[in-house]
C-alpha cells in the first residue's frame, strides 16, 4: 500500500476529440486575425473628405488622399481624414466688450472651406497630429478677431452697423485664417446680439424720455396749430366783417347817389314844367284866368283882402251875338 502511494502520477492522455477542438479554435482565431488585418488594410475616404497617411508616426504622402478606397499597411500605417466641404463653425455664447466698456454676448458663425493644399498642413502642422484640435484653434482666433472689431464700436451703434461689422470681421478672419491655416473663409454671420441688463435698462429709459419729449413736442405743435387756426379764424371773421361793412358802405353810397339823382331828376322835371308853364303864360295870358275859373267853386269869399277893398272877380271874355267868344 505504501508503494502504491509513493508511485509517480501517470500523465492523463488526451483523447482525439480534445485535440481536434483546439485545432479548430486555432484555425478560427487565425482566420479572424487575417480578416481583421485585411479589413484594416483598406480605408474609404468620403466625397466630402480628404486624408493623409502616416507610417509609424511619419507622414508618407506629399499630397492629400482624395475620395475613394485606399490601401494601408495594417497596424503600422494610419489614415487621418479631414472634412473639406463647406462647413459652418458656430459660437453661440461669445462675450465681447465695446469701446464704452459694455459687455455683449454674440452668437456667430464662420462658414469656411478647406482647400486641398491646406489639408496636410492642418492635419500635421496645427496642434496634434490628425483631426484632433483644429476646432480649438478656430475658436480662439474667431473669438479674438471678433472681440478686436467690437472693441472699436459704441454699444448704441452696433445694431445699425451690424452688416458693416460682419463684413469687417469676415475680412479680418479671411486674412488671418488664410495666412495661418490656409483656410478659405466664405462668410461670417452675427446670428444674435444680447445686451447687458444695465444697458437695456438705460436704453428703455432713454426711449421713454424720448417718447415723452416727442409727446410734449406734439402737444406744443398741437397748441400752436390750434392758435394759428384761431388766428386764421379771427382774421377771416374780421375780414368778413370788413367786407360786409364795405358792402354796406357801398350800398349806402349807392342809395344816397340814387336819392340824389332822383331829387335831381325831380327838380329838373319840375323846372321843366315851370318853364313850360312860363312859356304858355307868355304866349297866352288868358290861361291864368282859365285856371282860376276851373278851380273856383262858385262861392264868393267871406272876407276881402286886407287893405285892398277889392272883390276878386273872374274876367270872362265877351261873346258876340252868334255866341262866339271874342
mmCIF file of C-alpha atoms in Angstrom:
data_model
loop_
_atom_site.group_PDB
_atom_site.id
_atom_site.type_symbol
_atom_site.label_atom_id
_atom_site.label_comp_id
_atom_site.label_asym_id
_atom_site.label_seq_id
_atom_site.Cartn_x
_atom_site.Cartn_y
_atom_site.Cartn_z
ATOM 1 C CA UNK A 1 0.000 0.000 0.000
ATOM 2 C CA UNK A 2 2.885 2.361 0.770
ATOM 3 C CA UNK A 3 4.445 1.507 -2.567
ATOM 4 C CA UNK A 4 1.191 2.393 -4.269
ATOM 5 C CA UNK A 5 1.062 5.777 -2.548
ATOM 6 C CA UNK A 6 4.641 6.667 -3.485
ATOM 7 C CA UNK A 7 4.371 5.674 -7.137
ATOM 8 C CA UNK A 8 4.636 8.613 -9.632
ATOM 9 C CA UNK A 9 1.447 10.059 -11.097
ATOM 10 C CA UNK A 10 0.881 8.920 -14.597
ATOM 11 C CA UNK A 11 0.047 11.705 -17.169
ATOM 12 C CA UNK A 12 -3.506 11.705 -18.475
ATOM 13 C CA UNK A 13 -3.729 11.014 -22.075
ATOM 14 C CA UNK A 14 -5.760 13.391 -24.267
ATOM 15 C CA UNK A 15 -8.372 11.952 -26.489
ATOM 16 C CA UNK A 16 -8.661 12.614 -30.223
ATOM 17 C CA UNK A 17 -11.771 14.837 -29.722
ATOM 18 C CA UNK A 18 -9.924 17.317 -27.466
ATOM 19 C CA UNK A 19 -7.077 17.807 -29.942
ATOM 20 C CA UNK A 20 -9.494 18.338 -32.793
ATOM 21 C CA UNK A 21 -11.445 21.038 -30.893
ATOM 22 C CA UNK A 22 -8.313 23.019 -30.059
ATOM 23 C CA UNK A 23 -7.116 22.811 -33.606
ATOM 24 C CA UNK A 24 -10.434 24.128 -34.865
ATOM 25 C CA UNK A 25 -10.340 27.000 -32.394
ATOM 26 C CA UNK A 26 -6.841 27.967 -33.520
ATOM 27 C CA UNK A 27 -7.920 27.971 -37.142
ATOM 28 C CA UNK A 28 -10.929 30.169 -36.364
ATOM 29 C CA UNK A 29 -8.732 32.607 -34.449
ATOM 30 C CA UNK A 30 -6.235 32.725 -37.286
ATOM 31 C CA UNK A 31 -8.979 33.393 -39.832
ATOM 32 C CA UNK A 32 -10.383 36.154 -37.621
ATOM 33 C CA UNK A 33 -6.971 37.776 -37.347
ATOM 34 C CA UNK A 34 -6.487 37.593 -41.108
ATOM 35 C CA UNK A 35 -9.930 39.074 -41.742
ATOM 36 C CA UNK A 36 -9.255 41.868 -39.245
ATOM 37 C CA UNK A 37 -5.920 42.615 -40.860
ATOM 38 C CA UNK A 38 -7.429 42.628 -44.326
ATOM 39 C CA UNK A 39 -10.296 44.832 -43.180
ATOM 40 C CA UNK A 40 -7.841 47.203 -41.516
ATOM 41 C CA UNK A 41 -5.774 47.392 -44.682
ATOM 42 C CA UNK A 42 -8.429 49.345 -46.624
ATOM 43 C CA UNK A 43 -9.915 52.738 -45.784
ATOM 44 C CA UNK A 44 -12.742 54.560 -47.580
ATOM 45 C CA UNK A 45 -12.488 58.348 -47.857
ATOM 46 C CA UNK A 46 -15.905 60.011 -48.314
ATOM 47 C CA UNK A 47 -16.622 62.542 -51.108
ATOM 48 C CA UNK A 48 -16.648 65.398 -48.563
ATOM 49 C CA UNK A 49 -13.263 64.394 -47.107
ATOM 50 C CA UNK A 50 -9.561 64.228 -47.875
ATOM 51 C CA UNK A 51 -6.921 62.337 -45.915
ATOM 52 C CA UNK A 52 -3.264 61.957 -45.033
ATOM 53 C CA UNK A 53 -1.213 58.800 -44.311
ATOM 54 C CA UNK A 54 1.339 58.101 -41.581
ATOM 55 C CA UNK A 55 3.729 55.135 -41.231
ATOM 56 C CA UNK A 56 4.778 54.627 -37.626
ATOM 57 C CA UNK A 57 4.099 58.325 -36.994
ATOM 58 C CA UNK A 58 5.884 59.631 -40.091
ATOM 59 C CA UNK A 59 3.929 61.293 -42.884
ATOM 60 C CA UNK A 60 4.437 59.273 -46.050
ATOM 61 C CA UNK A 61 2.383 61.298 -48.567
ATOM 62 C CA UNK A 62 3.166 64.664 -50.133
ATOM 63 C CA UNK A 63 -0.396 65.343 -51.260
ATOM 64 C CA UNK A 64 -3.726 64.501 -49.612
ATOM 65 C CA UNK A 65 -5.654 61.343 -50.485
ATOM 66 C CA UNK A 66 -8.871 62.058 -52.360
ATOM 67 C CA UNK A 67 -12.262 60.365 -52.007
ATOM 68 C CA UNK A 68 -12.303 56.590 -52.653
ATOM 69 C CA UNK A 69 -10.788 53.303 -51.413
ATOM 70 C CA UNK A 70 -7.181 53.429 -50.184
ATOM 71 C CA UNK A 71 -4.749 50.691 -49.014
ATOM 72 C CA UNK A 72 -2.624 50.904 -45.903
ATOM 73 C CA UNK A 73 -0.431 48.521 -44.041
ATOM 74 C CA UNK A 74 -2.349 47.143 -41.074
ATOM 75 C CA UNK A 75 -1.290 48.299 -37.619
ATOM 76 C CA UNK A 76 1.760 50.273 -38.739
ATOM 77 C CA UNK A 77 0.051 52.745 -41.068
ATOM 78 C CA UNK A 78 -2.732 55.183 -40.182
ATOM 79 C CA UNK A 79 -5.133 57.217 -42.319
ATOM 80 C CA UNK A 80 -6.170 60.657 -40.974
ATOM 81 C CA UNK A 81 -9.358 62.116 -42.500
ATOM 82 C CA UNK A 82 -10.377 65.774 -42.671
ATOM 83 C CA UNK A 83 -13.721 67.354 -43.669
ATOM 84 C CA UNK A 84 -13.085 69.650 -46.650
ATOM 85 C CA UNK A 85 -16.608 70.505 -47.821
ATOM 86 C CA UNK A 86 -18.375 73.769 -46.965
ATOM 87 C CA UNK A 87 -18.942 73.863 -43.214
ATOM 88 C CA UNK A 88 -20.043 76.346 -40.534
ATOM 89 C CA UNK A 89 -18.322 76.646 -37.197
ATOM 90 C CA UNK A 90 -20.623 78.154 -34.540
ATOM 91 C CA UNK A 91 -20.038 80.006 -31.280
ATOM 92 C CA UNK A 92 -23.351 80.517 -29.509
ATOM 93 C CA UNK A 93 -22.161 82.490 -26.459
ATOM 94 C CA UNK A 94 -19.199 84.682 -27.332
ATOM 95 C CA UNK A 95 -18.819 87.584 -24.870
ATOM 96 C CA UNK A 96 -17.001 90.733 -26.031
ATOM 97 C CA UNK A 97 -16.687 94.296 -24.730
ATOM 98 C CA UNK A 98 -17.393 97.510 -26.613
ATOM 99 C CA UNK A 99 -15.419 100.769 -26.581
ATOM 100 C CA UNK A 100 -17.726 102.121 -23.842
ATOM 101 C CA UNK A 101 -16.947 99.039 -21.725
ATOM 102 C CA UNK A 102 -20.334 97.360 -22.141
ATOM 103 C CA UNK A 103 -20.334 93.530 -22.302
ATOM 104 C CA UNK A 104 -22.439 91.941 -25.037
ATOM 105 C CA UNK A 105 -22.993 88.293 -25.889
ATOM 106 C CA UNK A 106 -22.861 87.236 -29.540
ATOM 107 C CA UNK A 107 -23.976 84.173 -31.457
ATOM 108 C CA UNK A 108 -21.691 83.960 -34.501
ATOM 109 C CA UNK A 109 -20.994 81.518 -37.281
ATOM 110 C CA UNK A 110 -17.995 81.112 -39.583
ATOM 111 C CA UNK A 111 -18.664 79.420 -42.911
ATOM 112 C CA UNK A 112 -15.433 78.110 -44.419
ATOM 113 C CA UNK A 113 -13.933 75.634 -46.849
ATOM 114 C CA UNK A 114 -10.610 73.755 -46.575
ATOM 115 C CA UNK A 115 -8.679 73.697 -49.900
ATOM 116 C CA UNK A 116 -6.694 70.623 -50.870
ATOM 117 C CA UNK A 117 -3.429 72.472 -50.330
ATOM 118 C CA UNK A 118 -4.244 73.093 -46.663
ATOM 119 C CA UNK A 119 -5.226 69.522 -45.711
ATOM 120 C CA UNK A 120 -1.776 68.151 -44.771
ATOM 121 C CA UNK A 121 -0.882 71.412 -43.005
ATOM 122 C CA UNK A 122 -3.995 71.226 -40.830
ATOM 123 C CA UNK A 123 -3.552 67.506 -40.134
ATOM 124 C CA UNK A 124 0.135 67.529 -39.232
ATOM 125 C CA UNK A 125 1.274 71.107 -38.617
ATOM 126 C CA UNK A 126 -1.547 72.520 -36.475
ATOM 127 C CA UNK A 127 -1.873 71.179 -32.934
ATOM 128 C CA UNK A 128 -1.646 67.423 -32.507
ATOM 129 C CA UNK A 129 -1.406 65.116 -35.495
ATOM 130 C CA UNK A 130 -4.710 64.301 -37.155
ATOM 131 C CA UNK A 131 -8.105 65.956 -36.930
ATOM 132 C CA UNK A 132 -7.922 66.479 -33.177
ATOM 133 C CA UNK A 133 -7.775 70.100 -32.013
ATOM 134 C CA UNK A 134 -8.273 72.105 -35.210
ATOM 135 C CA UNK A 135 -11.638 73.417 -33.949
ATOM 136 C CA UNK A 136 -9.990 74.701 -30.762
ATOM 137 C CA UNK A 137 -7.632 76.834 -32.817
ATOM 138 C CA UNK A 138 -10.556 78.118 -34.903
ATOM 139 C CA UNK A 139 -12.444 79.072 -31.767
ATOM 140 C CA UNK A 140 -9.604 81.106 -30.293
ATOM 141 C CA UNK A 141 -8.979 83.053 -33.483
ATOM 142 C CA UNK A 142 -12.688 83.709 -34.144
ATOM 143 C CA UNK A 143 -13.184 84.928 -30.569
ATOM 144 C CA UNK A 144 -10.074 87.126 -30.626
ATOM 145 C CA UNK A 145 -10.735 88.794 -34.011
ATOM 146 C CA UNK A 146 -14.419 89.354 -33.246
ATOM 147 C CA UNK A 147 -13.550 90.951 -29.902
ATOM 148 C CA UNK A 148 -10.977 93.139 -31.660
ATOM 149 C CA UNK A 149 -13.585 94.555 -34.083
ATOM 150 C CA UNK A 150 -16.294 95.065 -31.450
ATOM 151 C CA UNK A 151 -13.865 96.765 -29.059
ATOM 152 C CA UNK A 152 -13.832 99.704 -31.508
ATOM 153 C CA UNK A 153 -17.626 100.114 -31.525
ATOM 154 C CA UNK A 154 -20.033 102.065 -29.378
ATOM 155 C CA UNK A 155 -22.798 99.913 -27.931
ATOM 156 C CA UNK A 156 -25.559 102.209 -29.171
ATOM 157 C CA UNK A 157 -24.437 101.879 -32.819
ATOM 158 C CA UNK A 158 -23.870 98.118 -33.010
ATOM 159 C CA UNK A 159 -27.342 97.186 -34.212
ATOM 160 C CA UNK A 160 -27.395 99.747 -37.015
ATOM 161 C CA UNK A 161 -23.810 98.809 -38.065
ATOM 162 C CA UNK A 162 -24.401 95.054 -37.887
ATOM 163 C CA UNK A 163 -23.780 94.368 -41.583
ATOM 164 C CA UNK A 164 -20.653 96.514 -41.650
ATOM 165 C CA UNK A 165 -19.307 94.727 -38.551
ATOM 166 C CA UNK A 166 -19.915 91.304 -40.133
ATOM 167 C CA UNK A 167 -18.006 92.400 -43.228
ATOM 168 C CA UNK A 168 -15.106 93.725 -41.118
ATOM 169 C CA UNK A 169 -14.813 90.516 -39.063
ATOM 170 C CA UNK A 170 -15.024 88.403 -42.214
ATOM 171 C CA UNK A 171 -12.195 90.367 -43.841
ATOM 172 C CA UNK A 172 -10.006 90.035 -40.743
ATOM 173 C CA UNK A 173 -10.666 86.293 -40.390
ATOM 174 C CA UNK A 174 -10.096 85.699 -44.097
ATOM 175 C CA UNK A 175 -6.663 87.259 -43.832
ATOM 176 C CA UNK A 176 -5.597 85.582 -40.588
ATOM 177 C CA UNK A 177 -7.075 82.091 -41.113
ATOM 178 C CA UNK A 178 -5.777 82.057 -44.668
ATOM 179 C CA UNK A 179 -2.297 83.069 -43.542
ATOM 180 C CA UNK A 180 -2.143 80.736 -40.540
ATOM 181 C CA UNK A 181 -4.039 77.693 -41.790
ATOM 182 C CA UNK A 182 -4.737 78.186 -45.480
ATOM 183 C CA UNK A 183 -8.484 78.150 -44.816
ATOM 184 C CA UNK A 184 -10.875 79.833 -47.275
ATOM 185 C CA UNK A 185 -13.462 81.944 -45.388
ATOM 186 C CA UNK A 186 -16.773 82.092 -47.254
ATOM 187 C CA UNK A 187 -18.948 84.077 -44.842
ATOM 188 C CA UNK A 188 -19.258 85.353 -41.295
ATOM 189 C CA UNK A 189 -22.668 85.719 -39.639
ATOM 190 C CA UNK A 190 -23.756 87.535 -36.490
ATOM 191 C CA UNK A 191 -26.811 85.463 -35.628
ATOM 192 C CA UNK A 192 -27.662 87.181 -32.357
ATOM 193 C CA UNK A 193 -26.690 90.117 -30.117
ATOM 194 C CA UNK A 194 -27.622 90.115 -26.425
ATOM 195 C CA UNK A 195 -27.020 93.294 -24.432
ATOM 196 C CA UNK A 196 -26.442 93.540 -20.689
ATOM 197 C CA UNK A 197 -29.340 94.197 -18.329
ATOM 198 C CA UNK A 198 -27.960 97.611 -17.349
ATOM 199 C CA UNK A 199 -27.646 98.697 -20.978
ATOM 200 C CA UNK A 200 -31.174 97.515 -21.808
ATOM 201 C CA UNK A 201 -32.482 99.446 -18.794
ATOM 202 C CA UNK A 202 -30.666 102.609 -19.895
ATOM 203 C CA UNK A 203 -31.975 102.196 -23.435
ATOM 204 C CA UNK A 204 -35.522 101.763 -22.157
ATOM 205 C CA UNK A 205 -35.148 104.899 -20.019
ATOM 206 C CA UNK A 206 -33.769 106.825 -22.987
ATOM 207 C CA UNK A 207 -36.583 105.611 -25.222
ATOM 208 C CA UNK A 208 -39.159 106.573 -22.586
ATOM 209 C CA UNK A 209 -37.626 110.042 -22.223
ATOM 210 C CA UNK A 210 -37.550 110.454 -25.984
ATOM 211 C CA UNK A 211 -41.176 109.380 -26.283
ATOM 212 C CA UNK A 212 -42.157 111.844 -23.562
ATOM 213 C CA UNK A 213 -40.216 114.601 -25.326
ATOM 214 C CA UNK A 214 -41.915 113.738 -28.606
ATOM 215 C CA UNK A 215 -45.308 113.751 -26.880
ATOM 216 C CA UNK A 216 -44.565 117.155 -25.335
ATOM 217 C CA UNK A 217 -43.418 118.486 -28.686
ATOM 218 C CA UNK A 218 -46.569 117.133 -30.303
ATOM 219 C CA UNK A 219 -48.634 118.889 -27.619
ATOM 220 C CA UNK A 220 -46.810 122.161 -28.283
ATOM 221 C CA UNK A 221 -47.303 121.718 -32.016
ATOM 222 C CA UNK A 222 -50.991 120.980 -31.470
ATOM 223 C CA UNK A 223 -51.435 124.069 -29.299
ATOM 224 C CA UNK A 224 -49.510 126.157 -31.830
ATOM 225 C CA UNK A 225 -51.665 124.776 -34.625
ATOM 226 C CA UNK A 226 -54.862 125.464 -32.724
ATOM 227 C CA UNK A 227 -53.657 129.038 -32.004
ATOM 228 C CA UNK A 228 -52.849 129.503 -35.671
ATOM 229 C CA UNK A 229 -56.275 128.165 -36.541
ATOM 230 C CA UNK A 230 -57.893 130.567 -34.063
ATOM 231 C CA UNK A 231 -55.908 133.490 -35.506
ATOM 232 C CA UNK A 232 -56.823 132.469 -39.010
ATOM 233 C CA UNK A 233 -60.463 132.125 -37.992
ATOM 234 C CA UNK A 234 -60.411 135.557 -36.284
ATOM 235 C CA UNK A 235 -58.711 137.085 -39.301
ATOM 236 C CA UNK A 236 -61.326 135.502 -41.528
ATOM 237 C CA UNK A 237 -64.155 136.782 -39.383
ATOM 238 C CA UNK A 238 -62.609 140.268 -39.238
ATOM 239 C CA UNK A 239 -62.079 140.275 -42.965
ATOM 240 C CA UNK A 240 -65.669 139.129 -43.477
ATOM 241 C CA UNK A 241 -66.926 141.928 -41.231
ATOM 242 C CA UNK A 242 -64.780 144.430 -43.103
ATOM 243 C CA UNK A 243 -66.172 143.202 -46.374
ATOM 244 C CA UNK A 244 -69.724 143.397 -45.014
ATOM 245 C CA UNK A 245 -69.084 146.913 -43.716
ATOM 246 C CA UNK A 246 -67.586 147.889 -47.033
ATOM 247 C CA UNK A 247 -70.584 146.385 -48.801
ATOM 248 C CA UNK A 248 -72.946 148.308 -46.504
ATOM 249 C CA UNK A 249 -70.984 151.497 -47.127
ATOM 250 C CA UNK A 250 -71.058 150.943 -50.848
ATOM 251 C CA UNK A 251 -74.796 150.233 -50.650
ATOM 252 C CA UNK A 252 -75.373 153.439 -48.630
ATOM 253 C CA UNK A 253 -73.336 155.415 -51.138
ATOM 254 C CA UNK A 254 -75.285 153.915 -53.982
ATOM 255 C CA UNK A 255 -78.587 154.619 -52.166
ATOM 256 C CA UNK A 256 -77.543 158.214 -51.494
ATOM 257 C CA UNK A 257 -76.413 158.639 -55.061
ATOM 258 C CA UNK A 258 -79.728 157.170 -56.229
ATOM 259 C CA UNK A 259 -81.730 159.519 -53.953
ATOM 260 C CA UNK A 260 -79.694 162.497 -55.086
ATOM 261 C CA UNK A 261 -80.143 161.503 -58.676
ATOM 262 C CA UNK A 262 -83.898 161.091 -58.107
ATOM 263 C CA UNK A 263 -84.105 164.525 -56.467
ATOM 264 C CA UNK A 264 -82.090 165.998 -59.265
ATOM 265 C CA UNK A 265 -84.319 164.424 -61.871
ATOM 266 C CA UNK A 266 -87.433 165.520 -59.954
ATOM 267 C CA UNK A 267 -86.097 169.047 -59.723
ATOM 268 C CA UNK A 268 -85.241 169.071 -63.381
ATOM 269 C CA UNK A 269 -88.744 167.752 -64.142
ATOM 270 C CA UNK A 270 -90.365 170.474 -62.043
ATOM 271 C CA UNK A 271 -88.147 173.085 -63.564
ATOM 272 C CA UNK A 272 -89.136 171.896 -66.992
ATOM 273 C CA UNK A 273 -92.835 172.060 -66.003
ATOM 274 C CA UNK A 274 -92.402 175.574 -64.659
ATOM 275 C CA UNK A 275 -90.505 176.574 -67.761
ATOM 276 C CA UNK A 276 -93.231 175.164 -69.930
ATOM 277 C CA UNK A 277 -95.891 176.915 -67.828
ATOM 278 C CA UNK A 278 -93.995 180.167 -68.120
ATOM 279 C CA UNK A 279 -93.772 179.780 -71.852
ATOM 280 C CA UNK A 280 -97.512 179.027 -72.021
ATOM 281 C CA UNK A 281 -98.281 182.109 -69.923
ATOM 282 C CA UNK A 282 -96.118 184.273 -72.067
ATOM 283 C CA UNK A 283 -97.825 183.075 -75.182
ATOM 284 C CA UNK A 284 -101.409 183.182 -73.782
ATOM 285 C CA UNK A 285 -102.217 185.228 -70.637
ATOM 286 C CA UNK A 286 -105.822 184.015 -70.514
ATOM 287 C CA UNK A 287 -104.615 180.638 -69.312
ATOM 288 C CA UNK A 288 -104.364 182.044 -65.787
ATOM 289 C CA UNK A 289 -107.975 183.120 -65.847
ATOM 290 C CA UNK A 290 -108.928 179.697 -67.185
ATOM 291 C CA UNK A 291 -107.176 178.006 -64.318
ATOM 292 C CA UNK A 292 -108.884 180.289 -61.827
ATOM 293 C CA UNK A 293 -112.300 179.537 -63.303
ATOM 294 C CA UNK A 294 -111.522 175.837 -63.334
ATOM 295 C CA UNK A 295 -110.589 175.836 -59.689
ATOM 296 C CA UNK A 296 -113.406 178.264 -58.407
ATOM 297 C CA UNK A 297 -116.273 176.522 -56.670
ATOM 298 C CA UNK A 298 -118.731 179.342 -57.289
ATOM 299 C CA UNK A 299 -118.705 180.674 -53.705
ATOM 300 C CA UNK A 300 -117.613 184.241 -53.074
ATOM 301 C CA UNK A 301 -115.035 184.690 -50.314
ATOM 302 C CA UNK A 302 -116.316 185.682 -46.905
ATOM 303 C CA UNK A 303 -113.524 188.165 -46.373
ATOM 304 C CA UNK A 304 -111.720 190.580 -48.543
ATOM 305 C CA UNK A 305 -108.076 191.055 -48.797
ATOM 306 C CA UNK A 306 -106.956 193.281 -46.016
ATOM 307 C CA UNK A 307 -106.374 196.848 -47.192
ATOM 308 C CA UNK A 308 -107.385 196.273 -50.795
ATOM 309 C CA UNK A 309 -111.170 196.750 -50.768
ATOM 310 C CA UNK A 310 -111.322 194.837 -53.983
ATOM 311 C CA UNK A 311 -113.668 191.975 -54.642
ATOM 312 C CA UNK A 312 -111.916 189.322 -56.605
ATOM 313 C CA UNK A 313 -113.797 188.561 -59.783
ATOM 314 C CA UNK A 314 -113.113 186.425 -62.729
ATOM 315 C CA UNK A 315 -112.531 188.116 -66.009
ATOM 316 C CA UNK A 316 -114.621 186.284 -68.605
ATOM 317 C CA UNK A 317 -114.387 187.049 -72.349
ATOM 318 C CA UNK A 318 -117.280 188.602 -74.208
ATOM 319 C CA UNK A 319 -119.422 186.694 -76.600
ATOM 320 C CA UNK A 320 -120.962 188.092 -79.861
ATOM 321 C CA UNK A 321 -124.490 187.682 -80.955
ATOM 322 C CA UNK A 322 -123.607 184.368 -82.528
ATOM 323 C CA UNK A 323 -122.433 183.145 -79.083
ATOM 324 C CA UNK A 324 -118.804 183.024 -80.099
ATOM 325 C CA UNK A 325 -116.246 184.284 -77.624
ATOM 326 C CA UNK A 326 -114.382 187.460 -78.563
#
